[in-house]
Amino acid sequence: MSEDIAVLGAGMHPWGKWGHSFVRYGTVAARAALDDAGIDWRRIDAIVGADTVRGGYPGYVAGATFARALGWQGARVTSVYAACASGAQAIGAARAQILAGQAEVVLVVGADAAPKGFFAPVAGERPEDPDWVRFRVLGATNPAYFALYARRRMAVYGERPEDFARVKVKNAAAGALNPSARYRTAVTAGEVAASPVVADPLRLLDICATSDGGAALVLSSLAFARRHGAGAPVRIRAVATPSPVYPRTTLDLPDIATDSARGAGPPADPPVGPPAGPPSGPAGMSFRASLGQAAYEEAGIGPGDLSLAEVYDLSTAMELEWYEDLGLCGPGEGATLVREGVTALGGRLPVNPSGGLCSFGEAVPAQAIAQVCELTWQLRGGAGARQVAGARVGISANQGLFGHGSAVIAVR
């Protein structure tokens, strides 16, 4: 187990399509987090920015971009990129600096101004880039992958589109209570079923939109938190960012095939020495499952200790997979949790009480930070009408491209 760090402040710019620069969204979120923490920007020792591939060069050096927008004051600057896991990587970088004694208090910021419609690869000819290849070879947008996941669940577990619709109904009900959400209207299962098909079996209301938005956190050492007068702050206990291991037996965005080790059988001569990590695939542990497992091990807790979870619901069917990946239920049991109301507000283990990406949309560098903002507000008991009663332990999980992913555990 690693030493905890404190969350002193959390802030957001509301999600939507506002037509402004990502810098504005990140700056608003940063100032909100600083105000929440009661910390002056000039007292910040370091700033970590989660990068965006949009916004030109400033997007690739987000830490410096936000530092400049807030007013140069000499803080250590770090910029990180890990696709949809960028925000969690930024939290991890801040945590490392705090635990290493390089900084006492760190500001983490992520923001994006996303294009309307489907995400596409960065322009240019790059035949060795799997994201570029999947568009050129398959023409596969992200919803095509989400549909493959959904079809697999239908084939293997017998789930139906009505099961996926229940996830949307649950998350939209929570999002309707969240002032930072883009979509704040409850929906019915009938409305989900009546929305246009995007990638069969998924309909428009089964997938998340692209959005603008920003999120920020002020993190510190526990010693600084005590001096600052924060006697019992929310604490981050784990930031897990493992990479996959072979064999990988489930199709994973943006790849267009599993690895060949699946058909090769076990090696004739097992490698000498300890294994490099947990195996992937049906006989072992999937990449997404390894994220939660690594976080549980680091925090010294298990799924039974959780009060709530924030997961990466790029589609309704994918949220059901996260239930299983995080050990909230067994394989194929995700739909049962939703049918029984376990993961709804007021249920035994609410999942996405913020409303999730279903209600926010994707503002890529901000979303993993936004998940931890929600954990913070819930664990403080300050989430208003969407408050999870008695919340003490929360986990967030998301996945980025190219083997990036993360799980963060926060406690009170």
Short mmCIF file of C-alpha atoms in Angstrom, two decimals:
data_model
loop_
_atom_site.label_atom_id
_atom_site.label_comp_id
_atom_site.label_asym_id
_atom_site.label_seq_id
_atom_site.Cartn_x
_atom_site.Cartn_y
_atom_site.Cartn_z
CA MET A 1 0.00 0.00 0.00
CA SER A 2 1.15 3.52 -0.82
CA GLU A 3 0.69 6.60 1.33
CA ASP A 4 -2.54 8.53 0.78
CA ILE A 5 -2.70 12.03 -0.64
CA ALA A 6 -5.44 14.56 0.08
CA VAL A 7 -8.02 16.05 -2.27
CA LEU A 8 -8.39 19.64 -1.12
CA GLY A 9 -10.46 20.97 -4.00
CA ALA A 10 -12.54 19.87 -6.97
CA GLY A 11 -13.98 22.00 -9.75
CA MET A 12 -15.62 21.75 -13.16
CA HIS A 13 -16.69 23.76 -16.14
CA PRO A 14 -20.12 22.42 -17.14
CA TRP A 15 -20.14 20.02 -20.10
CA GLY A 16 -21.85 21.00 -23.36
CA LYS A 17 -21.04 22.48 -26.77
CA TRP A 18 -20.06 26.01 -25.92
CA GLY A 19 -17.91 26.99 -28.87
CA HIS A 20 -14.94 28.22 -26.82
CA SER A 21 -11.30 27.17 -26.44
CA PHE A 22 -10.35 24.28 -24.15
CA VAL A 23 -8.19 26.82 -22.30
CA ARG A 24 -11.27 28.67 -21.10
CA TYR A 25 -12.90 25.47 -19.83
CA GLY A 26 -9.77 24.35 -18.01
CA THR A 27 -9.15 27.75 -16.47
CA VAL A 28 -12.72 27.98 -15.14
CA ALA A 29 -12.42 24.47 -13.67
CA ALA A 30 -9.03 25.26 -12.14
CA ARG A 31 -10.27 28.41 -10.46
CA ALA A 32 -13.28 26.54 -9.11
CA ALA A 33 -11.01 23.85 -7.64
CA LEU A 34 -8.71 26.47 -6.11
CA ASP A 35 -11.69 28.26 -4.57
CA ASP A 36 -13.04 24.97 -3.25
CA ALA A 37 -9.67 24.24 -1.66
CA GLY A 38 -9.22 27.76 -0.29
CA ILE A 39 -5.80 27.88 -1.97
CA ASP A 40 -4.33 30.83 -3.83
CA TRP A 41 -2.92 29.94 -7.26
CA ARG A 42 0.41 31.46 -6.25
CA ARG A 43 0.72 28.83 -3.51
CA ILE A 44 0.56 25.93 -5.98
CA ASP A 45 3.92 24.16 -6.23
CA ALA A 46 3.19 22.24 -9.43
CA ILE A 47 0.56 22.00 -12.14
CA VAL A 48 -0.14 18.90 -14.24
CA GLY A 49 -2.15 19.30 -17.42
CA ALA A 50 -3.91 16.48 -19.26
CA ASP A 51 -3.24 17.11 -22.95
CA THR A 52 -5.73 17.38 -25.79
CA VAL A 53 -4.88 16.65 -29.43
CA ARG A 54 -7.12 19.58 -30.32
CA GLY A 55 -6.30 23.26 -29.95
CA GLY A 56 -2.96 23.08 -31.76
CA TYR A 57 0.37 23.23 -29.94
CA PRO A 58 -1.16 24.58 -26.70
CA GLY A 59 -3.17 21.37 -26.42
CA TYR A 60 0.00 19.26 -26.47
CA VAL A 61 1.56 21.25 -23.63
CA ALA A 62 -1.57 21.66 -21.50
CA GLY A 63 0.29 22.06 -18.20
CA ALA A 64 2.14 25.13 -19.46
CA THR A 65 -0.96 26.39 -21.28
CA PHE A 66 -3.04 26.41 -18.11
CA ALA A 67 -0.16 27.83 -16.02
CA ARG A 68 0.14 30.71 -18.46
CA ALA A 69 -3.63 31.30 -18.47
CA LEU A 70 -3.70 31.39 -14.66
CA GLY A 71 -0.63 33.62 -14.54
CA TRP A 72 2.99 32.49 -14.60
CA GLN A 73 4.21 32.07 -11.02
CA GLY A 74 7.11 29.62 -11.30
CA ALA A 75 5.26 26.36 -10.53
CA ARG A 76 6.73 23.09 -11.77
CA VAL A 77 4.89 22.12 -14.98
CA THR A 78 4.02 18.66 -16.35
CA SER A 79 1.91 17.70 -19.37
CA VAL A 80 0.67 14.15 -20.00
CA TYR A 81 -1.29 12.35 -22.70
CA ALA A 82 -2.91 8.93 -22.49
CA ALA A 83 -6.06 9.36 -24.59
CA CYS A 84 -9.15 8.86 -22.40
CA ALA A 85 -6.95 7.93 -19.43
CA SER A 86 -5.05 11.24 -19.63
CA GLY A 87 -6.78 12.71 -16.59
CA ALA A 88 -5.92 9.74 -14.39
CA GLN A 89 -2.34 9.78 -15.64
CA ALA A 90 -2.23 13.46 -14.65
CA ILE A 91 -3.50 12.55 -11.18
CA GLY A 92 -0.85 9.83 -10.99
CA ALA A 93 1.90 12.27 -11.99
CA ALA A 94 0.76 14.76 -9.35
CA ARG A 95 0.62 12.03 -6.72
CA ALA A 96 4.14 10.87 -7.56
CA GLN A 97 5.50 14.40 -7.13
CA ILE A 98 3.75 14.78 -3.78
CA LEU A 99 4.91 11.42 -2.42
CA ALA A 100 8.44 12.06 -3.69
CA GLY A 101 8.56 15.33 -1.76
CA GLN A 102 8.92 17.43 -4.90
CA ALA A 103 5.70 19.37 -4.22
CA GLU A 104 3.30 19.84 -1.33
CA VAL A 105 0.25 20.99 -3.27
CA VAL A 106 -0.47 20.33 -6.95
CA LEU A 107 -3.17 21.49 -9.36
CA VAL A 108 -4.41 18.93 -11.93
CA VAL A 109 -6.39 20.21 -14.93
CA GLY A 110 -7.94 18.64 -18.02
CA ALA A 111 -10.20 20.21 -20.64
CA ASP A 112 -11.30 19.70 -24.22
CA ALA A 113 -13.25 21.33 -27.03
CA ALA A 114 -14.32 18.25 -28.97
CA PRO A 115 -15.55 18.16 -32.57
CA LYS A 116 -19.17 17.38 -33.30
CA GLY A 117 -19.78 13.82 -34.43
CA PHE A 118 -17.46 10.83 -34.26
CA PHE A 119 -13.84 11.12 -33.25
CA ALA A 120 -11.42 10.60 -36.13
CA PRO A 121 -7.65 9.99 -36.16
CA VAL A 122 -5.24 12.90 -36.31
CA ALA A 123 -4.69 14.00 -39.91
CA GLY A 124 -1.80 12.57 -41.91
CA GLU A 125 -0.60 9.30 -43.43
CA ARG A 126 0.51 6.93 -40.65
CA PRO A 127 0.25 3.24 -41.63
CA GLU A 128 1.93 2.15 -38.38
CA ASP A 129 -0.68 3.95 -36.26
CA PRO A 130 -3.44 1.45 -35.31
CA ASP A 131 -5.97 4.27 -34.91
CA TRP A 132 -5.25 5.41 -38.49
CA VAL A 133 -5.31 1.83 -39.77
CA ARG A 134 -8.68 0.94 -38.29
CA PHE A 135 -10.30 3.88 -40.06
CA ARG A 136 -8.55 3.17 -43.37
CA VAL A 137 -9.02 -0.62 -43.31
CA LEU A 138 -12.40 -0.96 -41.60
CA GLY A 139 -13.86 2.52 -41.55
CA ALA A 140 -14.66 1.66 -37.95
CA THR A 141 -15.78 4.60 -35.85
CA ASN A 142 -15.88 4.17 -32.09
CA PRO A 143 -19.59 3.20 -32.06
CA ALA A 144 -18.75 0.25 -34.33
CA TYR A 145 -16.52 -1.13 -31.59
CA PHE A 146 -19.15 -0.45 -28.96
CA ALA A 147 -21.62 -2.43 -31.07
CA LEU A 148 -19.21 -5.36 -31.31
CA TYR A 149 -18.97 -5.44 -27.51
CA ALA A 150 -22.77 -5.32 -27.28
CA ARG A 151 -23.24 -8.10 -29.85
CA ARG A 152 -20.76 -10.27 -27.98
CA ARG A 153 -22.71 -9.82 -24.75
CA MET A 154 -25.93 -10.71 -26.52
CA ALA A 155 -24.37 -13.85 -28.01
CA VAL A 156 -22.53 -15.03 -24.90
CA TYR A 157 -24.88 -13.95 -22.10
CA GLY A 158 -28.25 -13.65 -23.81
CA GLU A 159 -28.63 -9.95 -23.07
CA ARG A 160 -31.15 -7.90 -25.01
CA PRO A 161 -31.27 -4.26 -26.17
CA GLU A 162 -33.77 -3.67 -23.35
CA ASP A 163 -31.00 -4.49 -20.86
CA PHE A 164 -28.77 -1.83 -22.41
CA ALA A 165 -31.62 0.69 -22.38
CA ARG A 166 -31.99 0.26 -18.61
CA VAL A 167 -28.43 1.58 -18.18
CA LYS A 168 -29.33 4.74 -20.10
CA VAL A 169 -32.51 5.21 -18.06
CA LYS A 170 -30.52 4.83 -14.81
CA ASN A 171 -27.73 7.23 -15.81
CA ALA A 172 -30.05 9.83 -17.31
CA ALA A 173 -32.01 9.91 -14.04
CA ALA A 174 -28.78 10.65 -12.15
CA GLY A 175 -27.58 13.16 -14.74
CA ALA A 176 -30.83 15.08 -14.45
CA LEU A 177 -29.74 15.90 -10.87
CA ASN A 178 -26.23 17.08 -11.81
CA PRO A 179 -25.81 20.79 -12.64
CA SER A 180 -22.54 20.13 -14.51
CA ALA A 181 -24.02 17.51 -16.87
CA ARG A 182 -24.73 18.31 -20.49
CA TYR A 183 -27.91 16.23 -20.72
CA ARG A 184 -30.21 16.80 -17.76
CA THR A 185 -33.39 15.10 -18.89
CA ALA A 186 -34.67 11.74 -17.69
CA VAL A 187 -35.56 9.25 -20.43
CA THR A 188 -37.67 6.12 -20.67
CA ALA A 189 -36.73 2.74 -22.11
CA GLY A 190 -39.26 3.43 -24.88
CA GLU A 191 -37.44 6.63 -25.83
CA VAL A 192 -34.15 4.74 -26.01
CA ALA A 193 -35.74 2.09 -28.25
CA ALA A 194 -37.25 4.77 -30.50
CA SER A 195 -33.95 6.64 -31.02
CA PRO A 196 -32.12 6.09 -34.35
CA VAL A 197 -29.85 3.09 -34.81
CA VAL A 198 -26.19 4.15 -34.92
CA ALA A 199 -24.39 0.78 -34.92
CA ASP A 200 -26.69 -2.19 -34.47
CA PRO A 201 -27.77 -3.04 -31.78
CA LEU A 202 -26.89 0.33 -30.27
CA ARG A 203 -29.09 3.35 -30.76
CA LEU A 204 -28.35 7.02 -30.43
CA LEU A 205 -29.26 7.09 -26.74
CA ASP A 206 -27.05 4.06 -26.06
CA ILE A 207 -23.80 5.89 -26.89
CA CYS A 208 -22.17 9.00 -25.49
CA ALA A 209 -21.70 12.22 -27.41
CA THR A 210 -18.56 14.31 -27.86
CA SER A 211 -18.54 17.37 -25.61
CA ASP A 212 -16.69 20.42 -24.38
CA GLY A 213 -15.85 20.63 -20.70
CA GLY A 214 -13.18 20.85 -18.03
CA ALA A 215 -12.34 19.43 -14.61
CA ALA A 216 -9.67 20.12 -12.01
CA LEU A 217 -8.41 18.92 -8.64
CA VAL A 218 -6.16 20.40 -5.97
CA LEU A 219 -4.11 17.59 -4.39
CA SER A 220 -1.69 17.76 -1.48
CA SER A 221 0.26 15.78 1.05
CA LEU A 222 -1.61 14.86 4.22
CA ALA A 223 0.82 17.01 6.22
CA PHE A 224 -0.02 20.06 4.10
CA ALA A 225 -3.75 19.29 4.41
CA ARG A 226 -3.47 19.28 8.19
CA ARG A 227 -1.60 22.58 8.22
CA HIS A 228 -4.19 23.99 5.86
CA GLY A 229 -6.95 23.06 8.31
CA ALA A 230 -8.42 20.16 6.35
CA GLY A 231 -8.77 17.72 9.21
CA ALA A 232 -10.49 14.84 7.41
CA PRO A 233 -10.10 15.33 3.65
CA VAL A 234 -11.04 12.87 0.96
CA ARG A 235 -7.90 10.85 0.23
CA ILE A 236 -6.68 9.17 -2.93
CA ARG A 237 -5.39 5.75 -1.94
CA ALA A 238 -4.65 4.16 -5.32
CA VAL A 239 -3.94 5.24 -8.89
CA ALA A 240 -3.51 2.11 -10.99
CA THR A 241 -2.30 2.39 -14.60
CA PRO A 242 -1.04 -1.09 -15.61
CA SER A 243 -0.51 -2.05 -19.24
CA PRO A 244 -1.97 -5.16 -20.92
CA VAL A 245 -0.16 -8.48 -21.14
CA TYR A 246 -0.28 -11.17 -23.80
CA PRO A 247 -2.24 -13.07 -24.86
CA ARG A 248 -5.02 -10.55 -25.51
CA THR A 249 -8.05 -12.50 -26.58
CA THR A 250 -10.74 -9.81 -26.75
CA LEU A 251 -10.89 -7.21 -29.51
CA ASP A 252 -9.85 -3.90 -28.04
CA LEU A 253 -10.18 -0.44 -29.57
CA PRO A 254 -8.44 0.68 -31.79
CA ASP A 255 -6.99 -2.73 -32.75
CA ILE A 256 -8.73 -4.72 -35.45
CA ALA A 257 -7.62 -8.19 -34.29
CA THR A 258 -6.58 -10.06 -31.18
CA ASP A 259 -2.97 -11.18 -30.86
CA SER A 260 -1.79 -14.41 -32.49
CA ALA A 261 -0.78 -15.95 -29.16
CA ARG A 262 -4.42 -16.95 -28.71
CA GLY A 263 -4.09 -19.76 -31.27
CA ALA A 264 -0.54 -20.77 -30.54
CA GLY A 265 -1.18 -22.72 -27.33
CA PRO A 266 1.15 -22.73 -24.33
CA PRO A 267 4.88 -22.40 -25.01
CA ALA A 268 6.85 -25.64 -25.11
CA ASP A 269 9.43 -24.25 -22.69
CA PRO A 270 7.93 -21.94 -20.06
CA PRO A 271 9.96 -18.79 -19.45
CA VAL A 272 12.41 -18.85 -16.56
CA GLY A 273 11.74 -16.60 -13.57
CA PRO A 274 8.61 -15.00 -12.09
CA PRO A 275 5.75 -14.06 -14.43
CA ALA A 276 5.75 -10.49 -15.69
CA GLY A 277 2.11 -9.99 -14.73
CA PRO A 278 -1.35 -11.57 -14.73
CA PRO A 279 -2.33 -13.42 -17.91
CA SER A 280 -4.95 -11.91 -20.18
CA GLY A 281 -7.88 -13.66 -21.80
CA PRO A 282 -10.59 -16.10 -20.67
CA ALA A 283 -8.16 -18.22 -18.66
CA GLY A 284 -6.72 -15.22 -16.87
CA MET A 285 -7.59 -11.57 -16.53
CA SER A 286 -8.65 -9.07 -19.17
CA PHE A 287 -6.95 -5.70 -19.44
CA ARG A 288 -9.91 -3.82 -17.98
CA ALA A 289 -10.19 -6.28 -15.11
CA SER A 290 -6.47 -5.84 -14.38
CA LEU A 291 -7.05 -2.11 -13.82
CA GLY A 292 -9.46 -2.65 -10.97
CA GLN A 293 -7.46 -5.52 -9.52
CA ALA A 294 -4.28 -3.43 -9.43
CA ALA A 295 -6.15 -0.61 -7.69
CA TYR A 296 -7.67 -2.96 -5.11
CA GLU A 297 -4.27 -4.44 -4.33
CA GLU A 298 -2.66 -1.02 -4.00
CA ALA A 299 -5.44 0.28 -1.73
CA GLY A 300 -5.72 -2.89 0.34
CA ILE A 301 -9.47 -3.21 -0.25
CA GLY A 302 -11.83 -5.26 -2.39
CA PRO A 303 -15.06 -4.76 -4.35
CA GLY A 304 -17.08 -5.49 -1.20
CA ASP A 305 -15.72 -2.33 0.41
CA LEU A 306 -17.04 0.02 -2.26
CA SER A 307 -19.82 2.55 -1.69
CA LEU A 308 -20.01 3.73 -5.31
CA ALA A 309 -18.23 3.59 -8.67
CA GLU A 310 -17.73 5.91 -11.62
CA VAL A 311 -17.05 3.96 -14.81
CA TYR A 312 -16.36 4.77 -18.43
CA ASP A 313 -19.76 4.24 -20.08
CA LEU A 314 -18.88 4.98 -23.70
CA SER A 315 -21.93 2.83 -24.39
CA THR A 316 -24.64 1.30 -22.25
CA ALA A 317 -23.37 -2.23 -22.96
CA MET A 318 -19.84 -1.25 -21.99
CA GLU A 319 -21.02 -0.12 -18.55
CA LEU A 320 -22.27 -3.67 -17.94
CA GLU A 321 -18.79 -4.99 -18.77
CA TRP A 322 -17.23 -2.67 -16.21
CA TYR A 323 -19.43 -4.17 -13.47
CA GLU A 324 -17.83 -7.53 -14.19
CA ASP A 325 -14.33 -6.15 -14.76
CA LEU A 326 -14.41 -4.43 -11.35
CA GLY A 327 -15.65 -7.54 -9.59
CA LEU A 328 -19.06 -6.11 -8.72
CA CYS A 329 -20.61 -9.30 -10.07
CA GLY A 330 -19.68 -12.44 -12.02
CA PRO A 331 -19.42 -12.76 -15.81
CA GLY A 332 -22.75 -12.26 -17.50
CA GLU A 333 -24.41 -10.89 -14.35
CA GLY A 334 -24.12 -7.18 -15.16
CA ALA A 335 -27.62 -6.87 -16.61
CA THR A 336 -29.05 -8.49 -13.48
CA LEU A 337 -27.57 -5.74 -11.30
CA VAL A 338 -29.34 -3.11 -13.38
CA ARG A 339 -32.63 -5.01 -13.51
CA GLU A 340 -32.60 -5.30 -9.71
CA GLY A 341 -31.73 -1.61 -9.18
CA VAL A 342 -28.44 -2.39 -7.44
CA THR A 343 -26.46 0.20 -9.43
CA ALA A 344 -29.08 2.96 -9.45
CA LEU A 345 -29.22 5.88 -7.05
CA GLY A 346 -30.63 4.44 -3.85
CA GLY A 347 -29.34 0.98 -4.73
CA ARG A 348 -26.80 -1.07 -2.83
CA LEU A 349 -23.87 0.09 -5.03
CA PRO A 350 -24.65 3.08 -7.24
CA VAL A 351 -22.60 3.23 -10.45
CA ASN A 352 -22.22 6.56 -12.26
CA PRO A 353 -24.22 8.65 -9.78
CA SER A 354 -22.82 11.64 -11.69
CA GLY A 355 -24.82 10.53 -14.73
CA GLY A 356 -21.69 9.17 -16.43
CA LEU A 357 -20.57 9.92 -19.96
CA CYS A 358 -24.15 9.16 -20.93
CA SER A 359 -25.06 12.51 -19.37
CA PHE A 360 -21.78 14.38 -19.91
CA GLY A 361 -20.34 13.21 -23.23
CA GLU A 362 -16.62 12.89 -23.94
CA ALA A 363 -14.27 15.76 -23.13
CA VAL A 364 -11.32 13.41 -23.34
CA PRO A 365 -8.59 14.87 -21.06
CA ALA A 366 -11.15 15.95 -18.46
CA GLN A 367 -13.29 12.87 -17.97
CA ALA A 368 -11.06 10.81 -15.64
CA ILE A 369 -10.53 13.94 -13.53
CA ALA A 370 -14.28 14.56 -13.53
CA GLN A 371 -14.82 11.03 -12.21
CA VAL A 372 -12.59 11.80 -9.22
CA CYS A 373 -14.40 15.12 -8.71
CA GLU A 374 -17.62 13.12 -8.37
CA LEU A 375 -16.01 10.68 -5.95
CA THR A 376 -14.80 13.66 -3.91
CA TRP A 377 -18.20 15.32 -3.69
CA GLN A 378 -19.89 12.02 -2.86
CA LEU A 379 -17.39 11.12 -0.14
CA ARG A 380 -17.72 14.59 1.37
CA GLY A 381 -21.49 14.18 1.45
CA GLY A 382 -21.94 17.20 -0.79
CA ALA A 383 -23.49 15.74 -3.94
CA GLY A 384 -26.96 17.11 -3.28
CA ALA A 385 -29.94 15.22 -4.67
CA ARG A 386 -27.71 12.50 -6.14
CA GLN A 387 -25.88 11.84 -2.85
CA VAL A 388 -25.02 8.22 -2.10
CA ALA A 389 -25.93 7.68 1.55
CA GLY A 390 -22.97 6.90 3.83
CA ALA A 391 -20.41 6.94 1.02
CA ARG A 392 -16.93 6.03 2.33
CA VAL A 393 -15.03 4.34 -0.54
CA GLY A 394 -15.28 4.95 -4.27
CA ILE A 395 -13.55 3.72 -7.41
CA SER A 396 -13.29 5.27 -10.86
CA ALA A 397 -12.24 3.38 -13.99
CA ASN A 398 -11.65 4.24 -17.61
CA GLN A 399 -9.74 3.06 -20.63
CA GLY A 400 -7.72 4.93 -23.26
CA LEU A 401 -6.21 3.83 -26.53
CA PHE A 402 -2.99 1.86 -27.01
CA GLY A 403 -2.95 0.03 -23.69
CA HIS A 404 -3.74 3.02 -21.50
CA GLY A 405 -6.27 2.67 -18.73
CA SER A 406 -6.71 3.59 -15.10
CA ALA A 407 -8.54 2.97 -11.86
CA VAL A 408 -8.50 5.42 -8.96
CA ILE A 409 -9.67 4.65 -5.43
CA ALA A 410 -10.69 7.45 -3.06
CA VAL A 411 -11.65 7.05 0.59
CA ARG A 412 -13.01 9.15 3.44
#
